[in-house]
Amino acid sequence: MPGHKTIEPFWWGLFSVGGVVAAFLVPAHLIVHGLAIPLGWTSSNPARLLAFVGHPLVKIYLFVLIALPLYHWAHRFRFILEDLGVHGLRTPIAVLCYGSAVVGTVLTLWILFRL
Amino acid sequence: MSASRPERAGLYYPKLPATWWLKNPRYFRFMIREVTSVFIAIFLVVLLVQLYQLSRGPEAYAACVARLASPGWIVFHVVALAFALYHSVTWFNLTGVVQVVRIGERQVPPILIVGGAFAAWGVVSLVILVFFFTRV
């Protein structure tokens, strides 16, 4: 389709950036917040953590860490559903996946503003 | 990754069973790589819940963390860690193919780019771990 423009490159760009963020940062944070802190491997103190996440640079970091990989998920999950044979629902699937990532982004901003 | 297909009536879709990816180890690894994103996303939502509880105060956060110490959540996080590591390894292995770096006329060997990505990942992970184990 000559001259047919889509928003696809935009989502693919977010997918790619989110993939980089997930690859570099998520395993270490999974160890810290999924295992080390719940199992008491660290001397983590909630009051100190609260003071730390109040810093604007830390909030920006957390926004990048949480929001961008959601677009990575949205793009991959969209194609998982298509690869499993869910055809004829292309537009609703795309809206649902990218829409969930947008909702996640708004929630992340809201929670970070509260901190 | 599937390329985007234009939405058009009458487009041919091959009729594959939903289990096509179980037929061949390569297809299986492809699907595992795609599924890593689901586990990563669930972890990030849990992390977001932790931050929400932290915004309600240190006590609410402590109660949330205590719930995450249950065997079910620990098993989930161990499995999610395995998927996250698989994502990182497959992603960095691809940087050598995707990212072509030239110095003058010569192309930097892909193995160096992949090695650099893994080294940077190690440093970043170490900084995060050391920080949370000693400072927070």
Short mmCIF file of C-alpha atoms in Angstrom, two decimals:
data_model
loop_
_atom_site.label_atom_id
_atom_site.label_comp_id
_atom_site.label_asym_id
_atom_site.label_seq_id
_atom_site.Cartn_x
_atom_site.Cartn_y
_atom_site.Cartn_z
CA MET A 1 0.00 0.00 0.00
CA PRO A 2 2.02 3.01 -1.19
CA GLY A 3 1.78 6.06 1.01
CA HIS A 4 0.02 4.06 3.73
CA LYS A 5 1.30 5.47 7.02
CA THR A 6 0.92 3.61 10.30
CA ILE A 7 1.79 4.33 13.92
CA GLU A 8 3.65 0.99 13.99
CA PRO A 9 7.22 2.44 14.11
CA PHE A 10 6.27 4.42 17.21
CA TRP A 11 5.17 1.29 19.11
CA TRP A 12 8.16 -0.65 17.81
CA GLY A 13 10.50 2.08 19.09
CA LEU A 14 8.93 1.87 22.57
CA PHE A 15 9.15 -1.94 22.38
CA SER A 16 12.85 -1.71 21.60
CA VAL A 17 13.69 0.85 24.31
CA GLY A 18 11.61 -1.11 26.82
CA GLY A 19 13.49 -4.27 25.88
CA VAL A 20 16.82 -2.58 26.59
CA VAL A 21 15.61 -1.27 29.97
CA ALA A 22 14.23 -4.71 30.90
CA ALA A 23 17.44 -6.48 29.86
CA PHE A 24 19.75 -4.17 31.83
CA LEU A 25 17.73 -3.41 34.98
CA VAL A 26 14.98 -5.97 35.65
CA PRO A 27 17.02 -9.05 36.79
CA ALA A 28 18.83 -7.10 39.55
CA HIS A 29 15.61 -5.44 40.75
CA LEU A 30 13.85 -8.82 40.69
CA ILE A 31 16.52 -10.20 43.04
CA VAL A 32 16.23 -7.16 45.34
CA HIS A 33 12.44 -6.59 45.48
CA GLY A 34 11.21 -10.12 44.73
CA LEU A 35 13.59 -12.15 46.87
CA ALA A 36 16.14 -10.25 48.98
CA ILE A 37 13.85 -7.77 50.75
CA PRO A 38 10.89 -10.20 51.35
CA LEU A 39 13.26 -12.93 52.61
CA GLY A 40 15.14 -10.49 54.86
CA TRP A 41 18.53 -10.83 53.15
CA THR A 42 19.02 -7.08 53.40
CA SER A 43 18.79 -4.75 56.37
CA SER A 44 16.33 -2.70 54.30
CA ASN A 45 14.49 -0.12 56.33
CA PRO A 46 11.07 1.09 54.98
CA ALA A 47 11.52 4.62 56.39
CA ARG A 48 14.92 4.98 54.69
CA LEU A 49 13.50 3.58 51.44
CA LEU A 50 10.63 6.09 51.60
CA ALA A 51 13.07 8.99 52.04
CA PHE A 52 15.17 7.65 49.15
CA VAL A 53 12.32 7.33 46.61
CA GLY A 54 11.28 10.91 47.40
CA HIS A 55 14.25 12.16 45.40
CA PRO A 56 13.23 13.45 41.91
CA LEU A 57 16.07 11.61 40.12
CA VAL A 58 15.05 8.34 41.77
CA LYS A 59 11.47 8.92 40.60
CA ILE A 60 12.64 9.45 37.02
CA TYR A 61 14.68 6.25 37.28
CA LEU A 62 11.67 4.30 38.62
CA PHE A 63 9.49 5.71 35.85
CA VAL A 64 11.94 4.45 33.21
CA LEU A 65 12.29 1.09 35.01
CA ILE A 66 8.54 0.44 35.26
CA ALA A 67 6.79 2.25 32.39
CA LEU A 68 9.04 1.54 29.40
CA PRO A 69 9.15 -2.29 29.70
CA LEU A 70 5.31 -2.26 29.80
CA TYR A 71 5.41 -1.22 26.10
CA HIS A 72 7.86 -4.04 25.50
CA TRP A 73 5.30 -6.43 27.02
CA ALA A 74 2.43 -4.88 25.04
CA HIS A 75 4.18 -5.40 21.70
CA ARG A 76 5.27 -8.97 22.43
CA PHE A 77 1.97 -10.02 24.01
CA ARG A 78 0.09 -8.68 21.00
CA PHE A 79 2.06 -10.98 18.72
CA ILE A 80 1.86 -13.93 21.13
CA LEU A 81 -1.93 -13.76 20.77
CA GLU A 82 -1.66 -13.51 16.99
CA ASP A 83 0.88 -16.34 16.83
CA LEU A 84 -1.48 -18.53 18.85
CA GLY A 85 -4.04 -18.04 16.14
CA VAL A 86 -6.27 -15.24 17.41
CA HIS A 87 -7.04 -13.72 14.02
CA GLY A 88 -9.73 -11.29 13.02
CA LEU A 89 -9.30 -9.40 16.29
CA ARG A 90 -6.16 -7.52 15.32
CA THR A 91 -7.40 -4.05 16.19
CA PRO A 92 -9.02 -4.95 19.55
CA ILE A 93 -5.89 -6.89 20.58
CA ALA A 94 -3.61 -3.97 19.70
CA VAL A 95 -5.84 -1.47 21.51
CA LEU A 96 -6.03 -3.72 24.58
CA CYS A 97 -2.25 -4.33 24.73
CA TYR A 98 -1.00 -0.80 24.08
CA GLY A 99 -3.94 0.62 26.07
CA SER A 100 -2.91 -1.46 29.11
CA ALA A 101 0.63 -0.10 28.81
CA VAL A 102 -0.71 3.47 28.66
CA VAL A 103 -2.89 2.83 31.74
CA GLY A 104 0.20 1.39 33.49
CA THR A 105 2.17 4.51 32.59
CA VAL A 106 -0.50 6.80 34.05
CA LEU A 107 -0.69 4.68 37.23
CA THR A 108 3.11 4.78 37.56
CA LEU A 109 3.11 8.59 37.25
CA TRP A 110 0.28 8.87 39.79
CA ILE A 111 2.03 6.63 42.35
CA LEU A 112 5.39 8.36 41.87
CA PHE A 113 3.73 11.75 42.42
CA ARG A 114 2.30 10.45 45.71
CA LEU A 115 5.75 9.44 46.99
CA MET B 1 9.01 -11.00 16.11
CA SER B 2 6.29 -10.92 13.54
CA ALA B 3 6.37 -8.11 11.08
CA SER B 4 3.32 -5.94 11.00
CA ARG B 5 0.76 -6.96 8.42
CA PRO B 6 -1.61 -4.46 6.92
CA GLU B 7 -5.19 -5.06 7.89
CA ARG B 8 -6.97 -6.11 4.72
CA ALA B 9 -9.98 -8.24 4.06
CA GLY B 10 -9.20 -11.48 2.24
CA LEU B 11 -5.62 -11.65 3.51
CA TYR B 12 -4.33 -15.20 3.69
CA TYR B 13 -3.66 -16.54 7.19
CA PRO B 14 -2.09 -20.00 7.36
CA LYS B 15 -4.26 -22.35 9.41
CA LEU B 16 -1.86 -23.46 12.12
CA PRO B 17 -2.86 -25.28 15.29
CA ALA B 18 -2.33 -23.20 18.47
CA THR B 19 0.40 -25.68 19.47
CA TRP B 20 2.61 -25.13 16.38
CA TRP B 21 5.45 -23.84 18.57
CA LEU B 22 5.74 -27.20 20.39
CA LYS B 23 6.78 -28.94 17.18
CA ASN B 24 10.36 -27.70 16.99
CA PRO B 25 12.89 -26.64 19.69
CA ARG B 26 13.61 -23.41 17.78
CA TYR B 27 9.93 -22.44 17.74
CA PHE B 28 9.70 -23.37 21.40
CA ARG B 29 12.64 -21.11 22.33
CA PHE B 30 11.05 -18.33 20.26
CA MET B 31 7.81 -18.63 22.25
CA ILE B 32 9.68 -18.76 25.58
CA ARG B 33 11.47 -15.55 24.59
CA GLU B 34 8.14 -13.89 23.81
CA VAL B 35 6.64 -15.10 27.12
CA THR B 36 9.52 -13.57 29.16
CA SER B 37 7.80 -10.20 28.65
CA VAL B 38 4.71 -11.44 30.52
CA PHE B 39 6.69 -12.39 33.64
CA ILE B 40 8.66 -9.13 33.50
CA ALA B 41 5.42 -7.14 33.25
CA ILE B 42 3.82 -9.00 36.20
CA PHE B 43 6.92 -8.31 38.30
CA LEU B 44 6.78 -4.60 37.39
CA VAL B 45 3.11 -4.43 38.41
CA VAL B 46 4.01 -6.06 41.75
CA LEU B 47 6.82 -3.51 42.13
CA LEU B 48 4.32 -0.75 41.40
CA VAL B 49 2.04 -2.14 44.14
CA GLN B 50 5.03 -2.10 46.52
CA LEU B 51 5.65 1.56 45.68
CA TYR B 52 1.94 2.35 46.17
CA GLN B 53 2.04 0.74 49.63
CA LEU B 54 5.24 2.68 50.37
CA SER B 55 3.39 5.89 49.48
CA ARG B 56 0.81 4.97 52.15
CA GLY B 57 3.57 4.76 54.75
CA PRO B 58 6.37 2.50 56.04
CA GLU B 59 3.92 0.20 57.90
CA ALA B 60 1.81 -0.50 54.81
CA TYR B 61 4.99 -1.24 52.86
CA ALA B 62 6.29 -3.60 55.55
CA ALA B 63 2.97 -5.50 55.50
CA CYS B 64 3.13 -5.75 51.70
CA VAL B 65 6.70 -7.10 51.80
CA ALA B 66 5.66 -9.64 54.47
CA ARG B 67 2.96 -10.98 52.12
CA LEU B 68 5.59 -11.36 49.37
CA ALA B 69 7.57 -13.72 51.63
CA SER B 70 4.90 -16.43 51.16
CA PRO B 71 6.10 -19.56 49.29
CA GLY B 72 3.84 -18.83 46.29
CA TRP B 73 5.31 -15.39 45.70
CA ILE B 74 8.89 -16.62 46.21
CA VAL B 75 8.33 -19.37 43.62
CA PHE B 76 6.82 -16.79 41.25
CA HIS B 77 9.82 -14.46 41.65
CA VAL B 78 12.34 -17.30 41.14
CA VAL B 79 10.55 -18.32 37.93
CA ALA B 80 10.26 -14.68 36.84
CA LEU B 81 13.99 -14.22 37.48
CA ALA B 82 14.77 -17.18 35.19
CA PHE B 83 12.61 -15.64 32.43
CA ALA B 84 14.13 -12.18 32.98
CA LEU B 85 17.65 -13.61 32.67
CA TYR B 86 16.60 -15.41 29.47
CA HIS B 87 15.33 -12.12 28.08
CA SER B 88 18.60 -10.33 28.96
CA VAL B 89 20.82 -13.05 27.45
CA THR B 90 18.84 -13.35 24.20
CA TRP B 91 18.56 -9.56 23.94
CA PHE B 92 22.30 -8.92 24.39
CA ASN B 93 23.18 -11.75 22.00
CA LEU B 94 21.13 -9.94 19.37
CA THR B 95 22.92 -6.61 19.85
CA GLY B 96 25.82 -8.00 17.81
CA VAL B 97 23.45 -8.55 14.87
CA VAL B 98 21.36 -5.38 15.20
CA GLN B 99 23.96 -2.82 16.22
CA VAL B 100 26.68 -2.34 13.57
CA VAL B 101 29.46 -0.11 14.91
CA ARG B 102 32.12 1.22 12.54
CA ILE B 103 35.38 2.88 13.41
CA GLY B 104 36.59 4.55 10.21
CA GLU B 105 36.37 1.95 7.46
CA ARG B 106 36.39 -1.04 9.75
CA GLN B 107 33.46 -2.69 11.42
CA VAL B 108 33.82 -3.52 15.10
CA PRO B 109 33.49 -7.32 15.40
CA PRO B 110 29.98 -8.21 16.68
CA ILE B 111 31.52 -10.41 19.40
CA LEU B 112 33.03 -7.28 20.99
CA ILE B 113 29.66 -5.50 20.97
CA VAL B 114 27.96 -8.50 22.56
CA GLY B 115 30.79 -8.77 25.10
CA GLY B 116 30.51 -5.07 25.87
CA ALA B 117 26.75 -5.35 26.40
CA PHE B 118 27.19 -8.28 28.81
CA ALA B 119 29.96 -6.45 30.68
CA ALA B 120 27.83 -3.31 31.01
CA TRP B 121 24.90 -5.44 32.22
CA GLY B 122 27.15 -7.02 34.89
CA VAL B 123 28.35 -3.62 36.11
CA VAL B 124 24.84 -2.12 36.23
CA SER B 125 23.44 -5.17 38.06
CA LEU B 126 26.29 -5.12 40.57
CA VAL B 127 25.74 -1.41 41.28
CA ILE B 128 22.00 -1.98 41.90
CA LEU B 129 22.61 -5.01 44.15
CA VAL B 130 25.41 -3.38 46.17
CA PHE B 131 23.32 -0.23 46.56
CA PHE B 132 20.24 -2.02 47.92
CA PHE B 133 22.27 -4.38 50.12
CA THR B 134 24.34 -1.64 51.73
CA ARG B 135 22.59 1.75 51.44
CA VAL B 136 18.84 1.30 51.74
#
